[in-house]
Coordinates of C-alpha atoms and ligand atoms in Angstrom, one line a residue:
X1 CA -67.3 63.9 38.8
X2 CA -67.4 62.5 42.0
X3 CA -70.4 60.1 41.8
X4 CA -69.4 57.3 44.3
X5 CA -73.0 56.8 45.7
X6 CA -76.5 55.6 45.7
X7 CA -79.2 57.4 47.8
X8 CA -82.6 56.1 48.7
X9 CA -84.6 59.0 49.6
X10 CA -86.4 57.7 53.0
X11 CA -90.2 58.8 53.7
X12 CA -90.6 58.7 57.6
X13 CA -94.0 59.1 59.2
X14 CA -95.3 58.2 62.8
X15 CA -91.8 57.5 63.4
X16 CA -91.3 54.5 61.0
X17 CA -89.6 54.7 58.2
X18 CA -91.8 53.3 55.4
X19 CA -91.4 49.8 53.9
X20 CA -90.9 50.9 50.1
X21 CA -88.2 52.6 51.2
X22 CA -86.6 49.8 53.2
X23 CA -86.8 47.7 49.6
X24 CA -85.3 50.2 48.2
X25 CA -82.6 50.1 50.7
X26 CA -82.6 46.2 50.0
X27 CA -82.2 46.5 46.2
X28 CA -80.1 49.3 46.6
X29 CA -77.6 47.5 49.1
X30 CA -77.1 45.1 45.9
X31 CA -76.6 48.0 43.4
X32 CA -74.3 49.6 45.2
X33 CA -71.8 46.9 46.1
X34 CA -72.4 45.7 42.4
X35 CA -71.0 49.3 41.5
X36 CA -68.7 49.0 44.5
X37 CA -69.9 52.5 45.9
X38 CA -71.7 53.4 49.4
X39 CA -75.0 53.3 49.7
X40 CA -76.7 56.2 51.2
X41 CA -79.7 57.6 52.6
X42 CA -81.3 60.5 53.0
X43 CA -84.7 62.1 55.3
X44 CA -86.0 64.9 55.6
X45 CA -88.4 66.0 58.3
X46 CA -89.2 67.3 61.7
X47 CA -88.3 64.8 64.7
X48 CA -85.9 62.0 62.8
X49 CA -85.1 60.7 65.9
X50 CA -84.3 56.8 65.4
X51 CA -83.8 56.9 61.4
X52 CA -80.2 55.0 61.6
X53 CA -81.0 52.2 63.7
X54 CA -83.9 51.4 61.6
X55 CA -81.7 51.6 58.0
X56 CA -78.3 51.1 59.1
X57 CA -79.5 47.3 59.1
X58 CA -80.0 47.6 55.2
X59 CA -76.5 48.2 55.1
X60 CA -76.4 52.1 54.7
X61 CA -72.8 53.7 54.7
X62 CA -74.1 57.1 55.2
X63 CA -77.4 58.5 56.4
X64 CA -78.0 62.2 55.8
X65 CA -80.6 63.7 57.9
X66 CA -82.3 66.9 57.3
X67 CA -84.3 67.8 60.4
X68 CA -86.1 71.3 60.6
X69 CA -90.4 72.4 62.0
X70 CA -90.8 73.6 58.5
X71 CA -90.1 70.5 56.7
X72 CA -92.6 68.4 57.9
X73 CA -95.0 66.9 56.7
X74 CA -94.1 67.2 53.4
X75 CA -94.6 69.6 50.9
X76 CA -93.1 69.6 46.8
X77 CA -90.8 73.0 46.9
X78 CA -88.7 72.3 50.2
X79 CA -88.0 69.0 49.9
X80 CA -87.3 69.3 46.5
X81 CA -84.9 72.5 47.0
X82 CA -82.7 70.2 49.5
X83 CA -82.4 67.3 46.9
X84 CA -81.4 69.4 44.2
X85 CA -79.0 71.2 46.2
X86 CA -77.5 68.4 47.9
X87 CA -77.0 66.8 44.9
X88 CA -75.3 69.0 42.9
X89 CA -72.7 69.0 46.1
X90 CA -72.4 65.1 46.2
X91 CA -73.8 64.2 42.6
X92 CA -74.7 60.8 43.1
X93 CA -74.9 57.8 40.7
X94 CA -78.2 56.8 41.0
X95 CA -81.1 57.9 43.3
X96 CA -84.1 55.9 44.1
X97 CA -87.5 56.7 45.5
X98 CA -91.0 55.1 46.2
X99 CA -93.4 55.4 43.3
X100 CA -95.7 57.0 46.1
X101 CA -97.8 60.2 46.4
X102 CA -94.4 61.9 47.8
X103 CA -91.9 59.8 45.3
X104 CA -94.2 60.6 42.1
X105 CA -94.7 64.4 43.4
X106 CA -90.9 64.7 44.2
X107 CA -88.9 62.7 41.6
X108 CA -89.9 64.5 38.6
X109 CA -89.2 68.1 40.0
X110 CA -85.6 66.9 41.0
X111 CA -84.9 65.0 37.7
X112 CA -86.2 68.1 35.3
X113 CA -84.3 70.6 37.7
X114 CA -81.0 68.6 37.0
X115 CA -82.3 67.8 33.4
X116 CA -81.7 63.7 34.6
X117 CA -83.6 62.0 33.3
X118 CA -86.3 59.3 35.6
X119 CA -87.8 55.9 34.9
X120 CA -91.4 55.8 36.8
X121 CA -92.8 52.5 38.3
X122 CA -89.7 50.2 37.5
X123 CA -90.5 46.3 38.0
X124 CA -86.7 46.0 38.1
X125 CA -83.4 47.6 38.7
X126 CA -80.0 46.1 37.1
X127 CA -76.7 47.2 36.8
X128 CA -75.4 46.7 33.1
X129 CA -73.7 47.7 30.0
X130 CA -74.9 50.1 26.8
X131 CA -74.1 50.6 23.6
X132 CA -75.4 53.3 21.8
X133 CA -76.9 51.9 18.7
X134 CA -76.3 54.8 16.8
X135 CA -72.8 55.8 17.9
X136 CA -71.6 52.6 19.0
X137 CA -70.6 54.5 22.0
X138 CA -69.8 51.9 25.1
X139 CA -71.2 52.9 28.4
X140 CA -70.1 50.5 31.9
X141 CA -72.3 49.8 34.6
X142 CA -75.4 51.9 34.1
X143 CA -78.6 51.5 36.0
X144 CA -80.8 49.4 34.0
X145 CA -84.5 50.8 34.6
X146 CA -87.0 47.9 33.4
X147 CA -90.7 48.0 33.3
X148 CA -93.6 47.4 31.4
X149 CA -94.3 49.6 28.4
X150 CA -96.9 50.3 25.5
X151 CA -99.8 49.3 27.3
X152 CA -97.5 46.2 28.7
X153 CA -96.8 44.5 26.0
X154 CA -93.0 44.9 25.6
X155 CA -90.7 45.4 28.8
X156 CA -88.7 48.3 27.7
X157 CA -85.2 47.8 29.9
X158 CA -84.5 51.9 30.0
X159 CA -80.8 53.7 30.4
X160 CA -79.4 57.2 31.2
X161 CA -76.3 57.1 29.8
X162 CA -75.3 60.5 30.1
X163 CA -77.2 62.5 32.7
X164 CA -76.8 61.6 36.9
X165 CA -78.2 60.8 38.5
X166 CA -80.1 58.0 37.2
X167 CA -83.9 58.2 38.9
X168 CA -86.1 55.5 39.4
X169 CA -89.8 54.7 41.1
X170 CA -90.3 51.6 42.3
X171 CA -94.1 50.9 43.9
X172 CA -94.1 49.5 47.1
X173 CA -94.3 45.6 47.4
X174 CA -92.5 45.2 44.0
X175 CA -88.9 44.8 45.7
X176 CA -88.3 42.4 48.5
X177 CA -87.1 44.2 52.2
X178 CA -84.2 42.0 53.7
X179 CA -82.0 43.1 56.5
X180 CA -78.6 43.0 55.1
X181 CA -76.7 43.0 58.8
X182 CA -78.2 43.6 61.6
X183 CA -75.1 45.1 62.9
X184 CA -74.3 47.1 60.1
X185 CA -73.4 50.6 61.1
X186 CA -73.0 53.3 58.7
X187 CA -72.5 57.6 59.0
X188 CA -74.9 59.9 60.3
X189 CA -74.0 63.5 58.5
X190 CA -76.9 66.1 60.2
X191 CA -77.1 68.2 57.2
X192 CA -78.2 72.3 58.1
X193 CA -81.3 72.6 55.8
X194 CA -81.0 76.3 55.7
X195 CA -78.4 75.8 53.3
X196 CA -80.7 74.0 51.1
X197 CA -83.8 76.1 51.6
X198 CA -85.1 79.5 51.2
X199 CA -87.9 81.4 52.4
X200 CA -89.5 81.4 49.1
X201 CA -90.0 77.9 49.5
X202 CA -92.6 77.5 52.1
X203 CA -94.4 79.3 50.5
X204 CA -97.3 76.6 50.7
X205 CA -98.5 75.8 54.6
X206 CA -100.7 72.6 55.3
X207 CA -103.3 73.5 57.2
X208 CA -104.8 70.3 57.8
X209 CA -104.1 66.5 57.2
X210 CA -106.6 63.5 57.5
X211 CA -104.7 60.2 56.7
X212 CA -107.5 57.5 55.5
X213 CA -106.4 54.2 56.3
X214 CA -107.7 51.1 54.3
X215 CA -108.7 48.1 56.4
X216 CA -107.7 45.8 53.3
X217 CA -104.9 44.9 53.6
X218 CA -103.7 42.3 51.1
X219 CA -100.3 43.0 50.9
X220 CA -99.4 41.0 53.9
X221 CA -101.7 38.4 53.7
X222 CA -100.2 35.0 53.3
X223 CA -103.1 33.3 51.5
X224 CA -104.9 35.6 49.1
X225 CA -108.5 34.2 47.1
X226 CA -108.4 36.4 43.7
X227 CA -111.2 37.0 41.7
X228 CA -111.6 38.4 37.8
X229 CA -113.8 39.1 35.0
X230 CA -115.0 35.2 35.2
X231 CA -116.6 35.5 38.6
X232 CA -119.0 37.4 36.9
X233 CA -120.8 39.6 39.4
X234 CA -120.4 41.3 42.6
X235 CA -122.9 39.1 44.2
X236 CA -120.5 35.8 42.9
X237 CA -117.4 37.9 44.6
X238 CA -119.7 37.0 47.8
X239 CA -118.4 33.1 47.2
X240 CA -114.9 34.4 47.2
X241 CA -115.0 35.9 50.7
X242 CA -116.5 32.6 51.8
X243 CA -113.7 30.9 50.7
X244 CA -111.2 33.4 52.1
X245 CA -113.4 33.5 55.1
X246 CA -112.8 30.0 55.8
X247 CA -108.8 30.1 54.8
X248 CA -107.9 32.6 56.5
X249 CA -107.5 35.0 53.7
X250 CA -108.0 37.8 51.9
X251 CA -109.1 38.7 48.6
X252 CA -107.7 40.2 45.4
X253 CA -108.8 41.3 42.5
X254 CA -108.0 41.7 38.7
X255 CA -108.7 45.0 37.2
X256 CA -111.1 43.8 34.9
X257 CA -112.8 42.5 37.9
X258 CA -112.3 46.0 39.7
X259 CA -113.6 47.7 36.5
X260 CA -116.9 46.1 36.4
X261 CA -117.5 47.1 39.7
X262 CA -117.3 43.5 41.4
X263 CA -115.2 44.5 44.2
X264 CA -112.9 47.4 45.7
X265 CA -110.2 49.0 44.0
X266 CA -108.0 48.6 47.3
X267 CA -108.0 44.7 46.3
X268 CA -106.4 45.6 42.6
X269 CA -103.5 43.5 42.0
X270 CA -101.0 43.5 39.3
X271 CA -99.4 46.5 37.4
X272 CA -101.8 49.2 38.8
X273 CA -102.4 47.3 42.2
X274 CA -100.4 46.0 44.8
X275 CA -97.6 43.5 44.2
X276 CA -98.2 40.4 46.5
X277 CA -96.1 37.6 47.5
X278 CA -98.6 35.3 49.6
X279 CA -97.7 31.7 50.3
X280 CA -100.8 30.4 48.6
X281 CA -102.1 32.7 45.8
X282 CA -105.6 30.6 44.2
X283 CA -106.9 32.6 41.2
X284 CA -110.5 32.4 40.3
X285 CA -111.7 32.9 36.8
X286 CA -108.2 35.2 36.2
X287 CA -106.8 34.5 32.5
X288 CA -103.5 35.9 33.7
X289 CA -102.1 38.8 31.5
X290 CA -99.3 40.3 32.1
X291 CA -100.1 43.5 34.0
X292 CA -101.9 41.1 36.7
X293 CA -98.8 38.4 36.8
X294 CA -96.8 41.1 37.1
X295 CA -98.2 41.5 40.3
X296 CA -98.2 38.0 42.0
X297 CA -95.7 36.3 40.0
X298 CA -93.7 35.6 43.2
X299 CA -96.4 33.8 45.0
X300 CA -94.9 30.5 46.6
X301 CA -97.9 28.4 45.4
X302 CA -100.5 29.3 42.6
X303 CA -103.7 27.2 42.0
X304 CA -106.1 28.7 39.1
X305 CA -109.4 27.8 38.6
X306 CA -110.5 28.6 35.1
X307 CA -113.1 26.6 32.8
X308 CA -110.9 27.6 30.4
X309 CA -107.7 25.5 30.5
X310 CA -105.5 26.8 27.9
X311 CA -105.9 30.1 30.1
X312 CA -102.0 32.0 30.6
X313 CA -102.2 31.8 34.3
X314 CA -102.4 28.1 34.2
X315 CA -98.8 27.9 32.6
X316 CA -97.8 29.3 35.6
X317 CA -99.7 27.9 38.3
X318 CA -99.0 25.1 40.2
X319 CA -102.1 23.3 40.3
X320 CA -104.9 23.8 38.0
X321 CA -108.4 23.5 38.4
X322 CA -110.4 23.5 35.1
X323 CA -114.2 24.2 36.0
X324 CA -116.7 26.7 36.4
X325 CA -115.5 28.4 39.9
X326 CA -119.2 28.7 40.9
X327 CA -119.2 24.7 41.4
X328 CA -115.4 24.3 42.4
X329 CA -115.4 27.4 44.7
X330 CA -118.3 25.4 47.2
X331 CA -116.8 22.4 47.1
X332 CA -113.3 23.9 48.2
X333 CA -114.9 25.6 51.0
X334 CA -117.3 21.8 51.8
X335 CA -113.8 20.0 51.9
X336 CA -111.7 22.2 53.6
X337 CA -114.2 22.9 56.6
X338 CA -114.8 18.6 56.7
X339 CA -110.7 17.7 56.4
X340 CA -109.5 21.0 58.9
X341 CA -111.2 19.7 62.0
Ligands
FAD1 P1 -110.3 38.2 31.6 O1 -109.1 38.4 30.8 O2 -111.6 38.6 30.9 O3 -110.3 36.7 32.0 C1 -111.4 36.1 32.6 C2 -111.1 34.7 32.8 O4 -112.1 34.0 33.6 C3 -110.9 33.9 31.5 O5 -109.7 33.2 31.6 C4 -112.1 32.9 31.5 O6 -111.7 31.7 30.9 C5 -112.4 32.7 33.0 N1 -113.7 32.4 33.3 C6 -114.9 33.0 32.8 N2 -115.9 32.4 33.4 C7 -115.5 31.5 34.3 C8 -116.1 30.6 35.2 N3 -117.4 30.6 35.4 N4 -115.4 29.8 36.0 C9 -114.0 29.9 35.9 N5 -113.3 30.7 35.0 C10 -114.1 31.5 34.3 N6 -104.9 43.9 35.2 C11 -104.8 43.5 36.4 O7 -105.3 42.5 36.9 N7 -104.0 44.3 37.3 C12 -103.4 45.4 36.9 O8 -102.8 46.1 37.8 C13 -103.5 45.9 35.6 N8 -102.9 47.0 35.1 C14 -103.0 47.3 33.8 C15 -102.3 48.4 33.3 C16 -102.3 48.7 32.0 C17 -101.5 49.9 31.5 C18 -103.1 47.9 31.1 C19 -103.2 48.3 29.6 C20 -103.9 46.9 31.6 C21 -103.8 46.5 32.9 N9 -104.5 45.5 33.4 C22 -104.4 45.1 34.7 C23 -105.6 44.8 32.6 C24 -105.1 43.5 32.0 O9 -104.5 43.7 30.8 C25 -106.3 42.5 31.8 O10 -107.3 43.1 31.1 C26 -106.9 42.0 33.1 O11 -105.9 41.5 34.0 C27 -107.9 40.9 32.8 O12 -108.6 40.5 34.0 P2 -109.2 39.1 34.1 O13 -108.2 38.0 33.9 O14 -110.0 39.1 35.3 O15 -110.3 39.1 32.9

């Protein structure tokens, strides 16, 4: 078996390539010289014009581009066809995509059409050894799939010893994007999609597409103000925009937070959110379980304020404000406003 690559399958739209598939890149830049195999890259689509200067950065040896009317936007069966049967031609290692509407639509119906095997929403990607505990048979350098599992309280580190490739999601956010040379200049192979696809697979047309766009946007925030279950009401989330308001931030939300209705689902961090990594992250009335550290762990500067103050987040916080966050969240907002001027 051939199986001297890694491909990152791309999603381009408006003629960017998306930024979970730039980390992807990123991680997969360190996978693949780990493994000491190329790193490639492949998109699919109508107009690709631009693709390699914007990935070749990343450090991709090889960028195939599929470029054809029919296959854009995107739809399940065409795209799929092409992965499948590029793959069985270059039968790569390891293949990741975005844990995105495309990535969670298209991984699945590649990895049961090559019976692979595919790890959804990994929180991170190793390269490692196995041995199977039941045969004692020793596998080298496998893709070590890690994540949460059971409801989050184990993190299961998951392998494919057998199969190829080895599939993984990853949700946006949760790997970091870093250029790896910005004159790093890899292959561009323009692949013929009608030797991928058939007729029968268009056999869905889109008629219609309305993108919604969210004004939140907390991802890129530097300064996020996070509220939970202990701010207590939608009308005490108020107090947390005030703050943010005044900071210059944004604000977050745990799920429990979300789940009672205090605030917008669009501001869910953690696990089932967005992974953040402001440069001040201040937790209000958060205990800090594991699916929402999961999600802001990276933060460069933590301050919780909980009344209680054997709460988990405090032990990783950096500063720690035991009180009730209805008096401490006023006074932040007094001092700040008198000390900034
Ligand atoms: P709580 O755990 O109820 O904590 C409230 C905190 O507020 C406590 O520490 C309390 O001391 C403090 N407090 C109460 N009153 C005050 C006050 N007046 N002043 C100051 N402090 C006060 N959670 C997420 O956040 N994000 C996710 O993406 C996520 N995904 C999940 C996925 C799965 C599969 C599962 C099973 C769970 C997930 N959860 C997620 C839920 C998670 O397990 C916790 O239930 C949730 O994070 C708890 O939110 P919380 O800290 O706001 O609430």
């Amino acid at each position: 078996m051939d199986q001297n690559n890694l491909i990152v399958y791309l999603e381009f739209e408006d003629g960017r390539v998306a930024d979970v598939s730039l980390e992807l890149l990123t991680k997969g830049r360190v996978l693949a010289s780990r493994l000491g195999v190329k790193l490639e890259a492949i998109v699919i689509g109508d107009d690709l014009t631009g693709v390699e200067q914007q990935v070749f950065p990343y450090g991709v040896d090889r960028l195939y581009k599929v470029s054809d009317k029919r296959l854009y936007p995107y739809t399940s069966n065409p795209h799929s066809a092409v992965l499948i049967n590029l793959f069985r031609e270059i039968k790569p290692q390891a293949c990741l995509m975005g844990a995105t509407c495309i990535g969670r639509d298209l991984g699945p119906r590649v990895s049961s059409c090559l019976h692979s095997g595919l790890t959804a929403d990994c929180t991170a990607l190793e390269i490692g050894d196995h041995t199977d505990p039941k045969t004692g048979k020793e596998y080298k350098d496998l893709l070590l799939q890690i994540r949460p599992a059971f409801g989050g309280n184990i993190v299961a580190t998951i392998v494919n010893p057998e199969c190829r490739p080895q599939m993984a999601t990853v949700r946006e956010g949760v790997m970091k994007k870093e250029v790896f040379d910005p004159d790093y200049k890899g292959e561009v192979v323009e692949l013929d999609a009608n030797k991928y696809v058939s007729d029968e697979d268009f056999v869905v047309e889109i008629l219609d597409r309305h993108i919604e766009k969210s004004k939140i946007n907390i991802k890129n925030s530097p300064i996020i103000v996070a509220g939970g279950y202990g701010v207590g009401s939608k009308e005490n989330f108020q107090l947390l925009h005030e703050l943010a308001d005044t900071l210059g931030a944004e604000v977050g939300a745990s799920r429990a937070a979300v789940d009672a209705g205090f605030t917008e689902h669009a501001r869910q961090i953690g696990q089932t959110g967005v992974t953040v990594r402001p440069k001040l992250y201040i937790a209000c009335g958060i205990s800090g379980q594991i699916q929402h550290i999961a999600g802001m762990q990276d933060s460069s500067i933590i301050i919780s304020i909980n009344n209680d103050p054997a709460a988990p987040i405090n032990t990783i916080a950096d500063y720690v404000i035991t009180g009730n966050l209805e008096e401490v969240v006023p006074k932040l907002i007094k001092y700040y406003k008198k000390n900034s001027k």
